Structures are given as C-alpha cells and as structure tokens.
C-alpha cells in the first residue's frame, strides 16, 4: 500500500516527552515504526517512542486535542495492517517486570516480551500463559484473549489478568479491575485495543517450571494417516495435553535446520503438563500412526518452550488467517487434506496450516467475564503464507481464500482477533466476537473513544 502523509499539527506539545518524537525522513524513523511482520510497512505522520506512562498520557492528550488517529505497537508480531498517517505509539521501551512470588503474579510493562517475563518467573517455579513464540509481546497478545501454549490446561491468557493500567483516548490514566470500571476491564480482555492504550497489566502465574514438549514429525506424504490418527486421539486425551497438528512446507533457507530445509512435514506439537512418565504412553498412538522422521519431545525447562512449535525468530512478511471449528469430523479431515495435503502440490504457497486443539480449560467461562468468544470451539485452524513478492502474495491470497471457503461448513463462523489476519470491513472484523459481545464492545467504545481515535487495525466502530 502506498502511504499518504497528511499535514501534521504542531508537535510542540510533544517536545517534553522523554522518548523520541519522529516524522518521516527523520533519522531513526524507519527503525521506530518497523514491525516483526514485514508485510505491514507503517507510515505514520508521527511516531512516539514512549519510555513510560507519562509519555503515553502526553501523546494521547495531544492526539485528542488535534483529532489525530492513534495506533500502538510493541513488537509488531500482530501487525497485519499498515498504519498510514496519524500517530503511532511505540511501547517497546516499556519493559519493567516484577514478580510477586507469594501472590503468584507478575506486573509487566507494555513493551515486555514473553521471553523476558519467563526469564523472571520460571526460576521461582512460575510460568505465564504465553503463546507459541516467546518473542511476542505480553500485552498485545493478552488483549486479544491470547491462545496459550498451555491453554487446555489453564485457559486463555486474558482469564488470568487481575488488573490493567490504561490510558484512554482523552488522555486519562485509569487503573481498572473487576471492581473498578468493570466495563473497561471487560473490553480490554478479548476486545483488543479498542478502548485505550494499556501501559501495564498484572497477571496471575501458574505453578510450573518444566513441561514435556516438542514435535513428532513425519514426512508430508504421511500427512493423511497422522491427521486421521490425531483426529481420533485428540478428543480422548486429558486437559493437560495441549497439542497442535501442523502441515509445514519449509523453505530452502539457512534459518531452517539443514535436515528439514526445503521439505514438507506433517507434525504434532506437544506440551504436556501432567506426570512426565505418562507422556510416552499417551503419545504412543501418534508415533505408531506413520513413520516418524524426527521426534523432539523431551522434558524441557519452560524457558525453552520456543523449541516446541519452532516459530520463526526473524521478521518475515506474512499473511495469516484463522477460523474456529466446531469439530474435526472425517469430512473436515477430507476437506483439509484435499486443500493442503500432499496432493495440493509441491508449489502450494502456504508455509503453515495448523489445527490447535481447544476445549479443556479453554471451554470454561472466565472467573470474571471478558470479551473472549472462542470457548465453544473444538479446534482453531490457522494458516501462514510468506509474501515474497507480488506473485507469491497473489498465490498466498488465493490459497488462503480457497482454504477457508472449503472449511467454512465445519466452522463456528468466528475467528480469534489475534490471528484473524488483515482486518476487512466492519462485518469481517465482527467475526472475532459473537453479535452480543460485538454490540457491547461498540457501546463501550462509544464511552471511552467516541471520536474513534483508536481505529487502526482490528477495531470496531463506536455506536453513532
């Protein structure tokens, strides 16, 4: 997308910020706006590198006074839509972490990555509900609900949030929890960044320092027997067994380990929080389903959980998408294999097609009601394609559309906001919530952001 810069109001009011205030062409601007997802090339009229709460308050008050739309970024893992014009607040410098071991909680700043939080908590025998990549940011992930690596065992990341510090678009700093501004607290847990800029949150931690985790890899030609075995096996396992089935078409790049480079695999990724001795008997049906080429399942220090899914550690231009599935019936398996299995061809453009097993604690209501709308799903279907040029981008888009059209009969009709991909019109964005939750989110948006300043990315419109 070609950026269109708009006249920027005078920045004098931002001159006393501790962090940098940059316009296009300024030294450091490109680095300040860069996202992990290289497909989103942000081009705001001004970017503020916030160093703390005061910088965010000042920036938001300036935006409110000038009517400037606002976007927020910490790591840019979820940057599925370029910011064109307006103000971008970069919270990556806000990296304070504190652990209360007795209360089993962590207080984290807006720019903290899961990796940093785990380094602070795991030595105390405590873990956080991170996703498959610890390079992602805690706050942005959690605001979208957060589908954790250990979700079946412990629920959504937003379920464990105790309180949040947030600056609303009028520049007011709020401390919100179940008892203080409960509607704001509700909307921030699962409603993404619709009602304010979160500067820190307090989350519960779970008593865990190790996990049995890794991957069972078969050659892609054996995808069918492995997937059929997985579809029969997954509904039978305890909630402590958290897994995903993945079809991986790995590029011939140096960042890929040599034995796997340029190859097609079917994999089951495993994270087991129960008795380590019980893991092998539980996994035996999967290991017997097809010839296993690599088996990396092992007892891991929880700080090494990136080894389970082995998500990319370097920025890439990606197109992701997701859908929530009601079940994984034999017909759904047939359809998925027809679209993405070995017969899809060597040039099939999607790097990853994955089924995350849900249910367990993910199906339970939150102790304090939130805006997460994925509790009725049995599986999450996710895809990622690498946009390595216009031709590749077109192929990825076509394959993505075909996959989700084919799988629609097996879906709930909804997505998860963090993995939704490029947000379309309001009807498309609304698919991340039930109609009732979407309407409530719009009403809450009207209370806290009536000017709709927070309108970049996956946001909703306030009620007129």
CSV table of C-alpha atoms in Angstrom, one decimal:
chain,number,residue,atom,x,y,z
A,1,UNK,CA,0.0,0.0,0.0
A,2,UNK,CA,1.3,3.5,-0.9
A,3,UNK,CA,1.5,5.7,2.2
A,4,UNK,CA,-0.3,9.1,2.1
A,5,UNK,CA,1.0,11.5,4.6
A,6,UNK,CA,-1.3,14.2,5.9
A,7,UNK,CA,-0.4,17.6,7.4
A,8,UNK,CA,0.7,17.1,10.9
A,9,UNK,CA,-0.4,19.6,13.6
A,10,UNK,CA,2.3,21.3,15.5
A,11,UNK,CA,4.3,18.9,17.7
A,12,UNK,CA,5.3,21.5,20.3
A,13,UNK,CA,3.1,19.8,22.9
A,14,UNK,CA,5.2,16.6,22.5
A,15,UNK,CA,8.5,18.3,22.9
A,16,UNK,CA,8.9,17.4,26.6
A,17,UNK,CA,8.5,13.7,26.1
A,18,UNK,CA,11.4,11.6,27.3
A,19,UNK,CA,11.2,9.3,24.3
A,20,UNK,CA,11.9,10.2,20.6
A,21,UNK,CA,9.3,12.1,18.5
A,22,UNK,CA,9.9,11.4,14.9
A,23,UNK,CA,8.4,12.3,11.5
A,24,UNK,CA,9.0,10.6,8.1
A,25,UNK,CA,12.6,11.4,7.0
A,26,UNK,CA,13.9,11.8,10.5
A,27,UNK,CA,16.9,9.7,11.5
A,28,UNK,CA,15.6,6.6,13.3
A,29,UNK,CA,12.1,6.9,12.0
A,30,UNK,CA,12.2,3.6,10.0
A,31,UNK,CA,13.6,1.6,12.9
A,32,UNK,CA,11.0,3.1,15.2
A,33,UNK,CA,8.0,2.1,13.1
A,34,UNK,CA,9.3,-1.3,12.0
A,35,UNK,CA,7.2,-4.3,12.8
A,36,UNK,CA,8.1,-8.0,13.1
A,37,UNK,CA,5.6,-8.8,10.3
A,38,UNK,CA,7.3,-7.1,7.4
A,39,UNK,CA,4.1,-7.2,5.4
A,40,UNK,CA,2.9,-4.2,7.4
A,41,UNK,CA,5.1,-1.2,6.5
A,42,UNK,CA,3.9,1.5,8.8
A,43,UNK,CA,3.9,5.1,7.6
A,44,UNK,CA,2.5,7.3,10.4
A,45,UNK,CA,2.8,11.1,10.3
A,46,UNK,CA,4.5,11.0,13.7
A,47,UNK,CA,5.8,8.2,15.9
A,48,UNK,CA,6.4,8.5,19.6
A,49,UNK,CA,8.9,6.1,21.3
A,50,UNK,CA,7.2,6.0,24.7
A,51,UNK,CA,9.5,5.4,27.7
A,52,UNK,CA,6.8,5.3,30.3
A,53,UNK,CA,3.2,6.1,31.3
A,54,UNK,CA,3.8,9.9,31.2
A,55,UNK,CA,4.8,9.8,27.6
A,56,UNK,CA,1.7,7.8,26.7
A,57,UNK,CA,-0.6,10.2,28.6
A,58,UNK,CA,1.0,13.2,26.9
A,59,UNK,CA,0.8,11.6,23.4
A,60,UNK,CA,-2.8,10.7,23.9
A,61,UNK,CA,-3.8,14.1,25.1
A,62,UNK,CA,-2.1,15.6,22.0
A,63,UNK,CA,-4.0,13.2,19.8
A,64,UNK,CA,-7.3,14.0,21.4
A,65,UNK,CA,-6.7,17.8,21.1
A,66,UNK,CA,-5.7,17.5,17.5
A,67,UNK,CA,-8.2,14.8,16.4
A,68,UNK,CA,-5.2,12.6,15.3
A,69,UNK,CA,-5.9,8.8,15.0
A,70,UNK,CA,-3.7,6.6,17.1
A,71,UNK,CA,-2.1,3.2,16.7
A,72,UNK,CA,0.0,1.3,19.2
A,73,UNK,CA,2.8,-1.2,18.7
A,74,UNK,CA,5.3,-3.0,20.9
A,75,UNK,CA,6.8,-5.9,18.9
A,76,UNK,CA,4.7,-5.8,15.7
A,77,UNK,CA,4.0,-9.6,15.7
A,78,UNK,CA,0.4,-8.9,15.1
A,79,UNK,CA,0.9,-6.1,12.5
A,80,UNK,CA,-1.4,-7.4,9.8
A,81,UNK,CA,-2.4,-3.9,8.6
A,82,UNK,CA,-0.1,-0.9,7.8
A,83,UNK,CA,-0.6,2.3,9.8
A,84,UNK,CA,-1.0,5.1,7.2
A,85,UNK,CA,-0.9,8.6,8.7
A,86,UNK,CA,-1.8,9.6,12.3
A,87,UNK,CA,0.2,8.8,15.4
A,88,UNK,CA,2.0,5.6,16.2
A,89,UNK,CA,2.9,5.0,19.8
A,90,UNK,CA,5.8,2.5,20.2
A,91,UNK,CA,5.8,1.0,23.7
A,92,UNK,CA,8.8,-1.3,23.1
A,93,UNK,CA,10.9,0.6,25.7
A,94,UNK,CA,8.4,0.0,28.5
A,95,UNK,CA,10.0,-3.3,29.7
A,96,UNK,CA,9.6,-3.2,33.5
A,97,UNK,CA,8.8,-6.6,35.0
A,98,UNK,CA,8.2,-7.5,38.7
A,99,UNK,CA,7.3,-10.9,40.2
A,100,UNK,CA,5.3,-11.3,43.4
A,101,UNK,CA,6.2,-14.9,44.3
A,102,UNK,CA,3.9,-15.1,47.2
A,103,UNK,CA,0.9,-13.8,45.3
A,104,UNK,CA,2.0,-15.7,42.1
A,105,UNK,CA,1.5,-12.6,40.0
A,106,UNK,CA,3.6,-10.6,37.5
A,107,UNK,CA,3.4,-6.9,36.7
A,108,UNK,CA,4.6,-6.2,33.2
A,109,UNK,CA,5.0,-3.1,31.1
A,110,UNK,CA,3.5,-2.5,27.7
A,111,UNK,CA,6.7,-3.5,25.8
A,112,UNK,CA,7.6,-6.7,27.7
A,113,UNK,CA,8.1,-9.8,25.6
A,114,UNK,CA,7.1,-13.2,27.0
A,115,UNK,CA,10.7,-14.3,26.9
A,116,UNK,CA,11.6,-11.6,29.4
A,117,UNK,CA,8.7,-12.5,31.7
A,118,UNK,CA,9.6,-16.2,31.7
A,119,UNK,CA,13.3,-15.4,32.5
A,120,UNK,CA,12.0,-13.5,35.6
A,121,UNK,CA,9.3,-16.0,36.7
A,122,UNK,CA,10.4,-19.6,35.9
A,123,UNK,CA,13.3,-19.6,38.4
A,124,UNK,CA,10.6,-19.1,41.0
A,125,UNK,CA,8.7,-22.2,39.7
A,126,UNK,CA,6.1,-20.0,38.0
A,127,UNK,CA,5.1,-19.8,34.3
A,128,UNK,CA,3.0,-17.4,32.3
A,129,UNK,CA,0.3,-18.3,29.6
A,130,UNK,CA,2.4,-17.4,26.6
A,131,UNK,CA,1.7,-18.5,23.0
A,132,UNK,CA,4.0,-20.5,20.7
A,133,UNK,CA,6.6,-17.7,20.3
A,134,UNK,CA,8.1,-16.0,23.3
A,135,UNK,CA,9.4,-13.1,21.2
A,136,UNK,CA,5.8,-11.7,21.0
A,137,UNK,CA,4.6,-9.0,23.4
A,138,UNK,CA,2.7,-9.9,26.6
A,139,UNK,CA,0.2,-7.0,26.4
A,140,UNK,CA,-1.0,-7.1,22.8
A,141,UNK,CA,-1.3,-10.8,22.9
A,142,UNK,CA,-3.3,-10.8,26.1
A,143,UNK,CA,-5.7,-8.0,25.0
A,144,UNK,CA,-6.7,-10.3,22.1
A,145,UNK,CA,-7.6,-13.0,24.5
A,146,UNK,CA,-4.3,-15.0,23.9
A,147,UNK,CA,-4.5,-18.6,22.9
A,148,UNK,CA,-1.7,-20.1,25.1
A,149,UNK,CA,0.6,-23.0,24.5
A,150,UNK,CA,-0.9,-24.5,27.7
A,151,UNK,CA,-4.5,-23.3,27.1
A,152,UNK,CA,-6.3,-26.6,27.5
A,153,UNK,CA,-4.7,-26.8,31.0
A,154,UNK,CA,-5.1,-23.2,32.2
A,155,UNK,CA,-7.4,-21.3,29.9
A,156,UNK,CA,-7.0,-18.1,27.9
A,157,UNK,CA,-4.2,-15.6,28.9
A,158,UNK,CA,-6.9,-12.9,29.4
A,159,UNK,CA,-8.6,-15.1,32.0
A,160,UNK,CA,-5.6,-14.7,34.4
A,161,UNK,CA,-5.4,-10.8,34.2
A,162,UNK,CA,-6.1,-9.2,37.5
A,163,UNK,CA,-5.8,-5.6,36.6
A,164,UNK,CA,-4.7,-3.2,33.9
A,165,UNK,CA,-3.3,0.3,33.8
A,166,UNK,CA,-4.7,2.0,30.6
A,167,UNK,CA,-4.7,5.5,29.1
A,168,UNK,CA,-8.0,6.2,27.3
A,169,UNK,CA,-8.1,8.4,24.2
A,170,UNK,CA,-8.9,11.5,26.2
A,171,UNK,CA,-5.5,11.2,27.9
A,172,UNK,CA,-6.9,9.9,31.2
A,173,UNK,CA,-5.0,7.3,33.2
A,174,UNK,CA,-7.2,4.5,34.6
A,175,UNK,CA,-6.5,1.6,37.0
A,176,UNK,CA,-9.1,-1.0,36.2
A,177,UNK,CA,-10.0,-4.4,37.5
A,178,UNK,CA,-13.2,-6.4,38.3
A,179,UNK,CA,-14.3,-3.8,40.8
A,180,UNK,CA,-13.1,-0.6,39.2
A,181,UNK,CA,-14.7,0.4,35.9
A,182,UNK,CA,-15.7,-3.2,35.2
A,183,UNK,CA,-16.9,-2.4,31.7
A,184,UNK,CA,-13.5,-1.1,30.7
A,185,UNK,CA,-11.9,-4.1,32.3
A,186,UNK,CA,-14.2,-6.4,30.4
A,187,UNK,CA,-13.5,-4.8,27.0
A,188,UNK,CA,-9.7,-4.9,27.4
A,189,UNK,CA,-9.7,-8.6,27.9
A,190,UNK,CA,-10.5,-10.1,24.5
A,191,UNK,CA,-11.6,-6.8,22.9
A,192,UNK,CA,-8.0,-6.0,21.7
A,193,UNK,CA,-7.0,-2.2,21.6
A,194,UNK,CA,-10.4,-0.7,21.1
A,195,UNK,CA,-10.8,1.4,24.3
A,196,UNK,CA,-7.3,2.6,25.3
A,197,UNK,CA,-3.5,2.1,25.4
A,198,UNK,CA,-2.6,-0.3,28.1
A,199,UNK,CA,0.7,0.7,29.8
A,200,UNK,CA,0.9,-2.3,32.2
A,201,UNK,CA,-1.0,-5.3,33.5
A,202,UNK,CA,-1.0,-7.6,36.4
A,203,UNK,CA,-1.5,-11.3,35.6
A,204,UNK,CA,-1.6,-14.5,37.6
A,205,UNK,CA,1.1,-17.0,37.1
A,206,UNK,CA,0.8,-20.8,37.2
A,207,UNK,CA,2.9,-23.1,39.3
A,208,UNK,CA,5.1,-24.7,36.6
A,209,UNK,CA,8.8,-24.6,35.7
A,210,UNK,CA,9.1,-27.6,33.3
A,211,UNK,CA,6.9,-29.1,30.6
A,212,UNK,CA,7.2,-32.2,28.4
A,213,UNK,CA,7.2,-30.7,24.9
A,214,UNK,CA,8.4,-30.9,21.3
A,215,UNK,CA,7.3,-32.2,18.0
A,216,UNK,CA,6.6,-35.6,16.3
A,217,UNK,CA,7.5,-35.1,12.6
A,218,UNK,CA,6.5,-37.3,9.7
A,219,UNK,CA,7.2,-36.7,6.0
A,220,UNK,CA,4.4,-34.8,4.4
A,221,UNK,CA,3.5,-37.8,2.3
A,222,UNK,CA,2.2,-39.4,5.5
A,223,UNK,CA,0.0,-36.5,6.4
A,224,UNK,CA,-3.2,-38.4,6.0
A,225,UNK,CA,-2.6,-41.3,8.5
A,226,UNK,CA,-1.1,-38.9,11.0
A,227,UNK,CA,-4.0,-36.5,10.8
A,228,UNK,CA,-6.7,-39.2,10.9
A,229,UNK,CA,-5.0,-40.7,14.0
A,230,UNK,CA,-4.8,-37.2,15.5
A,231,UNK,CA,-8.5,-36.5,14.9
A,232,UNK,CA,-9.4,-39.8,16.7
A,233,UNK,CA,-6.9,-39.3,19.5
A,234,UNK,CA,-7.2,-35.6,20.5
A,235,UNK,CA,-10.8,-35.9,21.9
A,236,UNK,CA,-9.6,-38.7,24.3
A,237,UNK,CA,-6.7,-37.0,26.0
A,238,UNK,CA,-6.6,-35.2,29.4
A,239,UNK,CA,-6.8,-31.4,29.6
A,240,UNK,CA,-3.1,-31.4,30.5
A,241,UNK,CA,-2.3,-32.5,26.9
A,242,UNK,CA,-2.0,-29.4,24.7
A,243,UNK,CA,-1.3,-30.1,21.1
A,244,UNK,CA,-1.5,-28.9,17.5
A,245,UNK,CA,-1.3,-30.7,14.2
A,246,UNK,CA,0.7,-28.8,11.5
A,247,UNK,CA,1.4,-29.1,7.8
A,248,UNK,CA,4.8,-27.4,7.3
A,249,UNK,CA,6.3,-26.6,3.9
A,250,UNK,CA,9.7,-25.3,4.9
A,251,UNK,CA,11.7,-23.1,2.5
A,252,UNK,CA,15.3,-23.8,1.5
A,253,UNK,CA,16.8,-21.0,3.7
A,254,UNK,CA,19.8,-21.0,6.1
A,255,UNK,CA,17.5,-20.2,9.0
A,256,UNK,CA,15.9,-23.7,8.6
A,257,UNK,CA,17.9,-26.6,10.2
A,258,UNK,CA,19.7,-28.4,7.3
A,259,UNK,CA,17.9,-31.8,7.7
A,260,UNK,CA,14.5,-30.1,7.4
A,261,UNK,CA,15.4,-27.4,4.8
A,262,UNK,CA,13.2,-27.3,1.7
A,263,UNK,CA,10.9,-30.2,2.9
A,264,UNK,CA,7.3,-30.9,3.6
A,265,UNK,CA,6.3,-32.3,7.0
A,266,UNK,CA,3.3,-33.3,9.0
A,267,UNK,CA,3.8,-32.6,12.7
A,268,UNK,CA,2.1,-32.9,16.0
A,269,UNK,CA,3.4,-30.3,18.5
A,270,UNK,CA,3.1,-31.4,22.2
A,271,UNK,CA,3.0,-29.6,25.5
A,272,UNK,CA,2.1,-31.9,28.4
A,273,UNK,CA,1.8,-30.5,32.0
A,274,UNK,CA,1.0,-33.8,33.7
A,275,UNK,CA,3.2,-36.5,35.1
A,276,UNK,CA,6.2,-36.7,32.8
A,277,UNK,CA,6.2,-40.5,32.9
A,278,UNK,CA,2.7,-40.6,31.5
A,279,UNK,CA,3.6,-38.6,28.3
A,280,UNK,CA,5.0,-41.5,26.3
A,281,UNK,CA,2.1,-43.9,26.7
A,282,UNK,CA,-0.3,-41.1,25.8
A,283,UNK,CA,1.6,-40.2,22.6
A,284,UNK,CA,2.1,-43.8,21.5
A,285,UNK,CA,-0.9,-43.8,19.1
A,286,UNK,CA,0.6,-40.8,17.2
A,287,UNK,CA,4.1,-42.3,17.0
A,288,UNK,CA,2.5,-45.5,15.6
A,289,UNK,CA,0.3,-43.8,13.0
A,290,UNK,CA,3.1,-43.1,10.4
A,291,UNK,CA,6.9,-43.4,10.1
A,292,UNK,CA,8.5,-40.8,12.4
A,293,UNK,CA,11.4,-38.8,11.0
A,294,UNK,CA,12.1,-36.5,13.9
A,295,UNK,CA,10.9,-36.7,17.5
A,296,UNK,CA,11.9,-33.8,19.6
A,297,UNK,CA,9.6,-34.4,22.6
A,298,UNK,CA,11.5,-34.1,25.8
A,299,UNK,CA,11.4,-32.8,29.3
A,300,UNK,CA,12.0,-29.0,28.9
A,301,UNK,CA,12.8,-26.1,31.2
A,302,UNK,CA,9.8,-23.9,30.5
A,303,UNK,CA,12.1,-21.1,29.3
A,304,UNK,CA,12.8,-23.3,26.2
A,305,UNK,CA,9.2,-23.6,25.0
A,306,UNK,CA,10.1,-22.0,21.7
A,307,UNK,CA,11.5,-25.4,20.8
A,308,UNK,CA,8.0,-26.9,20.7
A,309,UNK,CA,6.5,-25.0,17.7
A,310,UNK,CA,9.7,-23.5,16.4
A,311,UNK,CA,8.0,-20.4,15.1
A,312,UNK,CA,10.2,-18.0,13.0
A,313,UNK,CA,12.6,-16.0,15.2
A,314,UNK,CA,13.4,-13.4,12.5
A,315,UNK,CA,11.0,-10.9,10.9
A,316,UNK,CA,9.2,-12.1,7.8
A,317,UNK,CA,6.4,-10.7,5.5
A,318,UNK,CA,3.5,-12.9,6.4
A,319,UNK,CA,-0.2,-13.3,5.7
A,320,UNK,CA,-2.0,-15.1,8.4
A,321,UNK,CA,-5.6,-16.1,8.9
A,322,UNK,CA,-7.7,-18.3,11.2
A,323,UNK,CA,-11.1,-19.8,11.7
A,324,UNK,CA,-12.7,-21.6,14.7
A,325,UNK,CA,-14.0,-25.1,14.1
A,326,UNK,CA,-16.9,-26.9,15.8
A,327,UNK,CA,-15.3,-30.3,15.4
A,328,UNK,CA,-12.8,-32.3,13.4
A,329,UNK,CA,-15.1,-34.7,11.6
A,330,UNK,CA,-13.9,-37.2,9.0
A,331,UNK,CA,-15.4,-34.9,6.3
A,332,UNK,CA,-13.5,-32.0,7.8
A,333,UNK,CA,-10.3,-34.0,7.6
A,334,UNK,CA,-11.0,-35.0,4.0
A,335,UNK,CA,-11.5,-31.4,3.1
A,336,UNK,CA,-8.4,-30.1,4.8
A,337,UNK,CA,-6.3,-32.8,3.2
A,338,UNK,CA,-7.7,-32.1,-0.2
A,339,UNK,CA,-6.9,-28.4,0.1
A,340,UNK,CA,-3.5,-28.6,1.8
A,341,UNK,CA,-2.2,-32.2,1.9
A,342,UNK,CA,0.3,-33.9,-0.4
A,343,UNK,CA,-2.0,-33.7,-3.4
A,344,UNK,CA,-2.0,-29.9,-3.2
A,345,UNK,CA,1.3,-30.0,-5.0
A,346,UNK,CA,4.9,-29.0,-4.4
A,347,UNK,CA,4.3,-25.3,-5.1
A,348,UNK,CA,1.4,-25.0,-2.6
A,349,UNK,CA,2.1,-21.5,-1.2
A,350,UNK,CA,1.1,-21.7,2.5
A,351,UNK,CA,4.1,-22.2,4.7
A,352,UNK,CA,2.0,-23.5,7.6
A,353,UNK,CA,-1.5,-24.8,8.1
A,354,UNK,CA,-2.3,-25.7,11.7
A,355,UNK,CA,-5.0,-27.1,13.9
A,356,UNK,CA,-4.8,-26.2,17.6
A,357,UNK,CA,-6.7,-28.5,19.9
A,358,UNK,CA,-9.0,-26.4,22.1
A,359,UNK,CA,-11.5,-27.5,24.8
A,360,UNK,CA,-10.5,-28.2,28.3
A,361,UNK,CA,-10.0,-25.0,30.3
A,362,UNK,CA,-10.4,-23.0,27.1
A,363,UNK,CA,-14.1,-24.1,27.2
A,364,UNK,CA,-14.7,-22.8,30.7
A,365,UNK,CA,-16.1,-19.3,31.4
A,366,UNK,CA,-13.6,-16.8,32.8
A,367,UNK,CA,-13.9,-16.2,36.6
A,368,UNK,CA,-14.5,-12.5,35.7
A,369,UNK,CA,-16.4,-12.1,32.4
A,370,UNK,CA,-14.4,-11.0,29.4
A,371,UNK,CA,-14.9,-10.4,25.7
A,372,UNK,CA,-13.3,-13.7,24.5
A,373,UNK,CA,-15.7,-15.6,22.2
A,374,UNK,CA,-13.8,-18.8,21.3
A,375,UNK,CA,-14.9,-21.0,24.2
A,376,UNK,CA,-17.3,-23.1,22.1
A,377,UNK,CA,-14.6,-24.1,19.5
A,378,UNK,CA,-13.1,-27.6,19.4
A,379,UNK,CA,-10.2,-26.5,17.2
A,380,UNK,CA,-8.6,-23.4,15.8
A,381,UNK,CA,-7.5,-23.6,12.1
A,382,UNK,CA,-4.6,-21.2,11.3
A,383,UNK,CA,-2.6,-20.6,8.2
A,384,UNK,CA,0.5,-18.5,7.4
A,385,UNK,CA,1.9,-17.6,4.0
A,386,UNK,CA,5.1,-15.8,3.2
A,387,UNK,CA,4.7,-12.7,0.9
A,388,UNK,CA,7.9,-13.0,-1.0
A,389,UNK,CA,6.9,-10.6,-3.8
A,390,UNK,CA,3.7,-9.8,-5.8
A,391,UNK,CA,3.4,-13.2,-7.4
A,392,UNK,CA,3.8,-15.1,-4.2
A,393,UNK,CA,1.4,-12.7,-2.4
A,394,UNK,CA,-1.3,-13.4,-5.0
A,395,UNK,CA,-0.8,-17.2,-4.7
A,396,UNK,CA,-0.9,-16.9,-0.9
A,397,UNK,CA,-4.1,-14.9,-1.0
A,398,UNK,CA,-5.8,-17.3,-3.4
A,399,UNK,CA,-4.8,-20.4,-1.4
A,400,UNK,CA,-6.0,-18.7,1.9
A,401,UNK,CA,-9.4,-17.8,0.4
A,402,UNK,CA,-9.8,-21.3,-1.0
A,403,UNK,CA,-8.9,-23.0,2.3
A,404,UNK,CA,-11.3,-21.0,4.5
A,405,UNK,CA,-14.1,-21.2,2.0
A,406,UNK,CA,-13.8,-25.0,1.9
A,407,UNK,CA,-13.6,-25.3,5.7
A,408,UNK,CA,-16.5,-22.9,6.4
A,409,UNK,CA,-19.1,-25.7,6.7
A,410,UNK,CA,-17.2,-27.0,9.8
A,411,UNK,CA,-16.6,-23.7,11.5
A,412,UNK,CA,-18.4,-21.6,14.1
A,413,UNK,CA,-18.4,-18.6,11.8
A,414,UNK,CA,-15.9,-16.8,14.0
A,415,UNK,CA,-12.2,-16.1,14.3
A,416,UNK,CA,-9.8,-15.1,17.1
A,417,UNK,CA,-8.8,-11.4,16.9
A,418,UNK,CA,-5.0,-12.0,17.3
A,419,UNK,CA,-4.9,-14.5,14.4
A,420,UNK,CA,-7.7,-13.0,12.3
A,421,UNK,CA,-5.2,-11.6,9.8
A,422,UNK,CA,-5.7,-8.4,7.8
A,423,UNK,CA,-9.0,-6.8,9.1
A,424,UNK,CA,-11.6,-6.2,6.4
A,425,UNK,CA,-14.8,-4.1,6.7
A,426,UNK,CA,-16.8,-4.0,9.9
A,427,UNK,CA,-18.7,-7.2,9.0
A,428,UNK,CA,-15.4,-9.0,8.6
A,429,UNK,CA,-13.9,-7.6,11.8
A,430,UNK,CA,-17.1,-8.5,13.8
A,431,UNK,CA,-16.4,-12.2,13.2
A,432,UNK,CA,-14.0,-12.2,16.1
A,433,UNK,CA,-16.9,-11.9,18.5
A,434,UNK,CA,-20.5,-13.0,19.0
A,435,UNK,CA,-23.1,-10.4,17.9
A,436,UNK,CA,-23.9,-9.7,21.5
A,437,UNK,CA,-20.3,-9.2,22.5
A,438,UNK,CA,-19.6,-7.1,19.4
A,439,UNK,CA,-22.5,-4.8,20.2
A,440,UNK,CA,-21.4,-4.4,23.8
A,441,UNK,CA,-17.9,-3.7,22.6
A,442,UNK,CA,-19.2,-1.0,20.3
A,443,UNK,CA,-21.1,0.6,23.2
A,444,UNK,CA,-18.1,0.5,25.4
A,445,UNK,CA,-16.0,2.0,22.6
A,446,UNK,CA,-18.6,4.9,22.5
A,447,UNK,CA,-18.0,5.6,26.1
A,448,UNK,CA,-14.2,5.6,26.1
A,449,UNK,CA,-13.4,6.5,22.5
A,450,UNK,CA,-16.3,8.4,21.0
A,451,UNK,CA,-14.0,10.1,18.4
A,452,UNK,CA,-12.8,6.7,17.2
A,453,UNK,CA,-9.2,7.7,17.5
A,454,UNK,CA,-8.2,4.1,18.0
A,455,UNK,CA,-9.3,2.9,14.6
A,456,UNK,CA,-6.2,1.3,13.1
A,457,UNK,CA,-6.0,-2.5,12.8
A,458,UNK,CA,-8.7,-4.8,14.2
A,459,UNK,CA,-11.0,-2.3,15.8
A,460,UNK,CA,-14.8,-1.7,16.0
A,461,UNK,CA,-16.7,1.4,15.3
A,462,UNK,CA,-18.4,3.2,18.2
A,463,UNK,CA,-22.2,3.3,18.2
A,464,UNK,CA,-23.3,6.5,16.4
